[in-house]
PDB file of C-alpha atoms in Angstrom:
ATOM      1  CA  MET M  13       0.000   0.000   0.000  1.00 38.00           C
ATOM      2  CA  ALA M  14       1.439   3.381  -0.978  1.00 44.00           C
ATOM      3  CA  SER M  15       1.012   6.598   0.957  1.00 46.00           C
ATOM      4  CA  SER M  16      -1.279   9.313  -0.392  1.00 41.00           C
ATOM      5  CA  ILE M  17       0.280  12.599  -1.440  1.00 44.00           C
ATOM      6  CA  PRO M  18      -1.847  15.318  -3.021  1.00 42.00           C
ATOM      7  CA  ASN M  19      -0.719  15.687  -6.626  1.00 43.00           C
ATOM      8  CA  SER M  20      -3.237  16.792  -9.196  1.00 46.00           C
ATOM      9  CA  SER M  21      -0.918  16.371 -12.172  1.00 50.00           C
ATOM     10  CA  GLY M  22      -1.392  12.585 -12.438  1.00 57.00           C
ATOM     11  CA  HIS M  23       2.076  11.926 -13.950  1.00 83.00           C
ATOM     12  CA  ARG M  24       4.904  10.085 -12.229  1.00 90.00           C
ATOM     13  CA  ARG M  25       7.666  12.105 -10.640  1.00 95.00           C
ATOM     14  CA  ARG M  26      10.778  10.396  -9.353  1.00 97.00           C
ATOM     15  CA  LEU M  27      12.409  12.087  -6.365  1.00 98.00           C
ATOM     16  CA  LEU M  28      15.882  11.618  -4.904  1.00 98.00           C
ATOM     17  CA  GLY M  29      16.299  12.347  -1.206  1.00 98.00           C
ATOM     18  CA  LEU M  30      19.817  12.878   0.151  1.00 98.00           C
ATOM     19  CA  ASP M  31      21.184  12.750   3.693  1.00 96.00           C
ATOM     20  CA  PRO M  32      24.760  13.960   3.267  1.00 95.00           C
ATOM     21  CA  GLY M  33      27.638  12.862   5.440  1.00 93.00           C
ATOM     22  CA  LEU M  34      31.368  12.457   4.927  1.00 93.00           C
ATOM     23  CA  ARG M  35      31.433   8.905   6.304  1.00 94.00           C
ATOM     24  CA  ALA M  36      28.051   7.877   4.892  1.00 96.00           C
ATOM     25  CA  THR M  37      25.657   9.670   2.537  1.00 97.00           C
ATOM     26  CA  GLY M  38      22.193   8.183   2.511  1.00 97.00           C
ATOM     27  CA  TRP M  39      20.032   8.231  -0.597  1.00 98.00           C
ATOM     28  CA  GLY M  40      16.434   7.281  -1.217  1.00 98.00           C
ATOM     29  CA  ILE M  41      14.308   7.187  -4.363  1.00 98.00           C
ATOM     30  CA  VAL M  42      10.521   7.532  -4.268  1.00 97.00           C
ATOM     31  CA  ASP M  43       7.949   7.836  -7.015  1.00 97.00           C
ATOM     32  CA  VAL M  44       4.981  10.150  -6.755  1.00 94.00           C
ATOM     33  CA  GLU M  45       2.144   9.312  -9.130  1.00 87.00           C
ATOM     34  CA  GLY M  46      -1.199  10.992  -8.750  1.00 70.00           C
ATOM     35  CA  SER M  47      -1.844  10.763  -5.026  1.00 69.00           C
ATOM     36  CA  ARG M  48       0.460   7.747  -4.465  1.00 86.00           C
ATOM     37  CA  LEU M  49       3.924   7.695  -2.963  1.00 92.00           C
ATOM     38  CA  SER M  50       5.979   4.537  -3.481  1.00 95.00           C
ATOM     39  CA  HIS M  51       9.455   3.335  -2.582  1.00 97.00           C
ATOM     40  CA  VAL M  52      11.834   2.600  -5.456  1.00 97.00           C
ATOM     41  CA  ALA M  53      15.240   2.102  -3.831  1.00 97.00           C
ATOM     42  CA  ASN M  54      17.546   3.301  -1.085  1.00 97.00           C
ATOM     43  CA  GLY M  55      21.114   2.904   0.008  1.00 97.00           C
ATOM     44  CA  THR M  56      24.246   4.487   1.381  1.00 97.00           C
ATOM     45  CA  VAL M  57      27.366   5.779  -0.342  1.00 98.00           C
ATOM     46  CA  THR M  58      30.354   5.446   1.968  1.00 97.00           C
ATOM     47  CA  SER M  59      33.904   6.710   2.072  1.00 96.00           C
ATOM     48  CA  GLN M  60      36.940   5.348   3.891  1.00 96.00           C
ATOM     49  CA  ALA M  61      38.171   7.300   6.919  1.00 94.00           C
ATOM     50  CA  ARG M  62      41.809   6.477   6.034  1.00 96.00           C
ATOM     51  CA  ASP M  63      41.474   8.243   2.645  1.00 96.00           C
ATOM     52  CA  SER M  64      42.216  11.918   2.096  1.00 96.00           C
ATOM     53  CA  LEU M  65      39.356  14.400   2.223  1.00 95.00           C
ATOM     54  CA  ALA M  66      39.549  14.813  -1.561  1.00 96.00           C
ATOM     55  CA  GLU M  67      39.329  11.046  -2.100  1.00 97.00           C
ATOM     56  CA  ARG M  68      36.377  10.779   0.285  1.00 97.00           C
ATOM     57  CA  LEU M  69      34.475  13.585  -1.436  1.00 97.00           C
ATOM     58  CA  SER M  70      35.236  12.021  -4.806  1.00 98.00           C
ATOM     59  CA  ALA M  71      33.872   8.655  -3.611  1.00 98.00           C
ATOM     60  CA  ILE M  72      30.625  10.315  -2.509  1.00 98.00           C
ATOM     61  CA  HIS M  73      30.322  12.179  -5.808  1.00 98.00           C
ATOM     62  CA  CYS M  74      30.978   9.083  -7.927  1.00 98.00           C
ATOM     63  CA  GLY M  75      28.560   6.990  -5.865  1.00 98.00           C
ATOM     64  CA  LEU M  76      25.771   9.553  -6.195  1.00 98.00           C
ATOM     65  CA  GLU M  77      26.420   9.925  -9.933  1.00 98.00           C
ATOM     66  CA  ALA M  78      25.901   6.172 -10.288  1.00 98.00           C
ATOM     67  CA  VAL M  79      22.640   6.307  -8.302  1.00 98.00           C
ATOM     68  CA  ILE M  80      21.354   9.180 -10.447  1.00 98.00           C
ATOM     69  CA  ARG M  81      22.296   7.358 -13.666  1.00 98.00           C
ATOM     70  CA  GLU M  82      20.633   4.131 -12.539  1.00 98.00           C
ATOM     71  CA  PHE M  83      17.355   5.564 -11.210  1.00 98.00           C
ATOM     72  CA  ASN M  84      16.987   8.743 -13.315  1.00 98.00           C
ATOM     73  CA  PRO M  85      15.206  11.009 -10.801  1.00 98.00           C
ATOM     74  CA  GLN M  86      13.597  14.241 -12.005  1.00 97.00           C
ATOM     75  CA  GLU M  87      14.080  16.170  -8.742  1.00 97.00           C
ATOM     76  CA  ALA M  88      16.340  16.044  -5.711  1.00 98.00           C
ATOM     77  CA  ALA M  89      16.097  17.234  -2.132  1.00 98.00           C
ATOM     78  CA  VAL M  90      18.809  17.439   0.481  1.00 97.00           C
ATOM     79  CA  GLU M  91      18.904  17.888   4.227  1.00 92.00           C
ATOM     80  CA  SER M  92      20.466  21.201   5.211  1.00 88.00           C
ATOM     81  CA  VAL M  93      23.500  21.327   7.472  1.00 74.00           C
ATOM     82  CA  PHE M  94      22.923  20.814  11.159  1.00 68.00           C
ATOM     83  CA  VAL M  95      25.376  23.126  12.918  1.00 67.00           C
ATOM     84  CA  ASN M  96      26.834  21.663  16.087  1.00 70.00           C
ATOM     85  CA  ARG M  97      29.544  22.613  18.568  1.00 75.00           C
ATOM     86  CA  ASP M  98      32.307  20.967  16.555  1.00 79.00           C
ATOM     87  CA  GLY M  99      33.110  23.475  13.824  1.00 82.00           C
ATOM     88  CA  GLN M 100      35.458  21.067  12.028  1.00 83.00           C
ATOM     89  CA  ALA M 101      32.746  18.378  11.817  1.00 81.00           C
ATOM     90  CA  THR M 102      30.221  20.952  10.577  1.00 84.00           C
ATOM     91  CA  LEU M 103      32.659  22.091   7.887  1.00 88.00           C
ATOM     92  CA  LYS M 104      33.246  18.514   6.689  1.00 87.00           C
ATOM     93  CA  LEU M 105      29.504  17.865   6.644  1.00 87.00           C
ATOM     94  CA  GLY M 106      29.064  21.036   4.580  1.00 91.00           C
ATOM     95  CA  GLN M 107      31.634  19.790   2.087  1.00 94.00           C
ATOM     96  CA  ALA M 108      29.863  16.425   1.743  1.00 94.00           C
ATOM     97  CA  ARG M 109      26.573  18.268   1.328  1.00 95.00           C
ATOM     98  CA  GLY M 110      28.115  20.462  -1.387  1.00 96.00           C
ATOM     99  CA  VAL M 111      29.276  17.362  -3.273  1.00 97.00           C
ATOM    100  CA  ALA M 112      25.777  15.831  -3.018  1.00 97.00           C
ATOM    101  CA  ILE M 113      24.189  19.017  -4.353  1.00 97.00           C
ATOM    102  CA  LEU M 114      26.817  19.189  -7.116  1.00 97.00           C
ATOM    103  CA  ALA M 115      26.113  15.617  -8.261  1.00 98.00           C
ATOM    104  CA  ALA M 116      22.388  16.386  -8.512  1.00 98.00           C
ATOM    105  CA  ALA M 117      22.946  19.758 -10.204  1.00 97.00           C
ATOM    106  CA  GLN M 118      25.346  18.270 -12.759  1.00 97.00           C
ATOM    107  CA  ALA M 119      22.591  15.817 -13.688  1.00 97.00           C
ATOM    108  CA  GLY M 120      20.280  18.761 -14.362  1.00 97.00           C
ATOM    109  CA  LEU M 121      18.112  18.218 -11.278  1.00 97.00           C
ATOM    110  CA  GLU M 122      16.544  21.041  -9.319  1.00 95.00           C
ATOM    111  CA  VAL M 123      17.600  20.686  -5.698  1.00 97.00           C
ATOM    112  CA  ALA M 124      15.364  21.625  -2.776  1.00 97.00           C
ATOM    113  CA  GLU M 125      16.723  21.974   0.752  1.00 95.00           C
ATOM    114  CA  TYR M 126      14.976  21.172   4.030  1.00 96.00           C
ATOM    115  CA  ALA M 127      16.001  21.736   7.646  1.00 93.00           C
ATOM    116  CA  PRO M 128      16.269  18.616   9.829  1.00 91.00           C
ATOM    117  CA  ASN M 129      13.435  19.719  12.142  1.00 91.00           C
ATOM    118  CA  HIS M 130      11.177  20.429   9.146  1.00 94.00           C
ATOM    119  CA  ILE M 131      11.820  16.919   7.811  1.00 94.00           C
ATOM    120  CA  LYS M 132      11.025  15.326  11.169  1.00 93.00           C
ATOM    121  CA  LYS M 133       7.861  17.396  11.544  1.00 93.00           C
ATOM    122  CA  SER M 134       6.754  16.561   7.992  1.00 91.00           C
ATOM    123  CA  VAL M 135       7.261  12.808   8.404  1.00 93.00           C
ATOM    124  CA  VAL M 136       6.573  12.174  12.098  1.00 90.00           C
ATOM    125  CA  GLY M 137       4.606  15.255  13.132  1.00 88.00           C
ATOM    126  CA  ALA M 138       7.187  16.359  15.697  1.00 79.00           C
ATOM    127  CA  GLY M 139      10.295  18.422  14.971  1.00 79.00           C
ATOM    128  CA  HIS M 140      12.401  16.556  17.515  1.00 85.00           C
ATOM    129  CA  ALA M 141      11.589  12.961  16.551  1.00 86.00           C
ATOM    130  CA  ASP M 142      14.208  10.314  17.272  1.00 87.00           C
ATOM    131  CA  LYS M 143      15.709   7.752  14.860  1.00 88.00           C
ATOM    132  CA  ARG M 144      13.271   5.022  15.937  1.00 91.00           C
ATOM    133  CA  GLN M 145      10.244   7.246  15.276  1.00 92.00           C
ATOM    134  CA  MET M 146      11.636   8.208  11.868  1.00 93.00           C
ATOM    135  CA  MET M 147      12.180   4.548  10.938  1.00 94.00           C
ATOM    136  CA  THR M 148       8.656   3.637  12.035  1.00 93.00           C
ATOM    137  CA  MET M 149       7.000   6.400  10.013  1.00 94.00           C
ATOM    138  CA  VAL M 150       9.143   5.968   6.890  1.00 95.00           C
ATOM    139  CA  THR M 151       8.352   2.243   6.773  1.00 94.00           C
ATOM    140  CA  MET M 152       4.682   3.006   7.441  1.00 93.00           C
ATOM    141  CA  LEU M 153       4.540   5.559   4.613  1.00 93.00           C
ATOM    142  CA  LEU M 154       6.570   3.307   2.288  1.00 95.00           C
ATOM    143  CA  PRO M 155       5.458  -0.231   3.225  1.00 90.00           C
ATOM    144  CA  SER M 156       7.601  -2.024   0.621  1.00 88.00           C
ATOM    145  CA  CYS M 157      10.691  -0.255   1.951  1.00 91.00           C
ATOM    146  CA  ASP M 158      13.513  -2.088   3.719  1.00 91.00           C
ATOM    147  CA  PRO M 159      15.970   0.698   4.581  1.00 90.00           C
ATOM    148  CA  HIS M 160      19.652  -0.204   4.292  1.00 84.00           C
ATOM    149  CA  SER M 161      20.798   2.130   7.094  1.00 92.00           C
ATOM    150  CA  GLU M 162      19.718   5.002   9.315  1.00 94.00           C
ATOM    151  CA  HIS M 163      21.211   7.270   6.636  1.00 95.00           C
ATOM    152  CA  SER M 164      18.926   5.851   3.961  1.00 96.00           C
ATOM    153  CA  VAL M 165      15.938   6.235   6.346  1.00 96.00           C
ATOM    154  CA  ASP M 166      16.834   9.907   6.682  1.00 95.00           C
ATOM    155  CA  ALA M 167      17.223  10.252   2.905  1.00 97.00           C
ATOM    156  CA  LEU M 168      13.815   8.659   2.318  1.00 97.00           C
ATOM    157  CA  ALA M 169      12.374  11.092   4.882  1.00 96.00           C
ATOM    158  CA  VAL M 170      13.884  13.964   2.868  1.00 97.00           C
ATOM    159  CA  ALA M 171      12.227  12.609  -0.303  1.00 97.00           C
ATOM    160  CA  ILE M 172       8.881  12.241   1.505  1.00 96.00           C
ATOM    161  CA  THR M 173       9.166  15.808   2.797  1.00 95.00           C
ATOM    162  CA  HIS M 174       9.897  17.034  -0.719  1.00 96.00           C
ATOM    163  CA  ALA M 175       6.925  15.109  -2.099  1.00 94.00           C
ATOM    164  CA  HIS M 176       4.665  16.790   0.465  1.00 88.00           C
ATOM    165  CA  GLY M 177       6.176  20.224  -0.107  1.00 81.00           C
ATOM    166  CA  SER M 178       6.306  20.125  -3.891  1.00 60.00           C
ATOM    167  CA  ALA M 179       2.725  18.799  -4.082  1.00 48.00           C
ATOM    168  CA  GLY M 180       1.564  21.757  -2.023  1.00 41.00           C
ATOM    169  CA  ALA M 181       3.466  24.179  -4.232  1.00 43.00           C
ATOM    170  CA  ALA M 182       1.905  22.581  -7.326  1.00 42.00           C
ATOM    171  CA  ARG M 183      -1.587  23.017  -5.848  1.00 41.00           C
ATOM    172  CA  VAL M 184      -0.908  26.695  -5.115  1.00 35.00           C
ATOM    173  CA  ALA M 185       0.470  27.277  -8.642  1.00 37.00           C
ATOM    174  CA  SER M 186      -2.537  25.501 -10.145  1.00 39.00           C
ATOM    175  CA  ALA M 187      -4.938  27.594  -8.058  1.00 38.00           C
ATOM    176  CA  ILE M 188      -3.192  30.807  -9.076  1.00 35.00           C
ATOM    177  CA  ALA M 189      -3.219  29.798 -12.762  1.00 45.00           C
ATOM    178  CA  GLY M 190      -6.894  28.863 -12.494  1.00 53.00           C
ATOM    179  CA  GLY M 191      -7.699  32.242 -10.981  1.00 53.00           C
ATOM    180  CA  GLN M 192      -5.992  34.049 -13.841  1.00 49.00           C
ATOM    181  CA  ALA M 193      -7.854  32.199 -16.580  1.00 44.00           C
TER     182      ALA M 193
END
């Protein structure tokens, strides 16, 4: 059973959700067709801690390029950087996020960005949901989904959030266009 997402267009849209990280970048692919949301695939692109920063960023980029080539999404969404006390870790996360955005942009995809609390609120209903709550809701919304990692759960949550947000934007645009006719 697929989750319902308002979408008046009736055509299939394939969305790529990204949860960037230097050690592990989660990705999730969902299809939105009419009012249905369905799981396509998910996974994690990893890099080796012993490699140089450049090699690690390259591994993430190459891995995401392969995912984009294989699944051919039309849109992408990425989690924005969570700033923490460790400035060095935040900087490295920002670099991994930049590589993820670059891979999507080079493939010609528009990239939306969502704050972590917005994603949690969109999927679970609470902006401070924990990992277990996120896993429960993602697998409830995408019943055929068997997430590969907590990173892919987060990436699928980003895609779900984008499906909700972009459907709402489409409804507003349609209403505005209808009012101008």
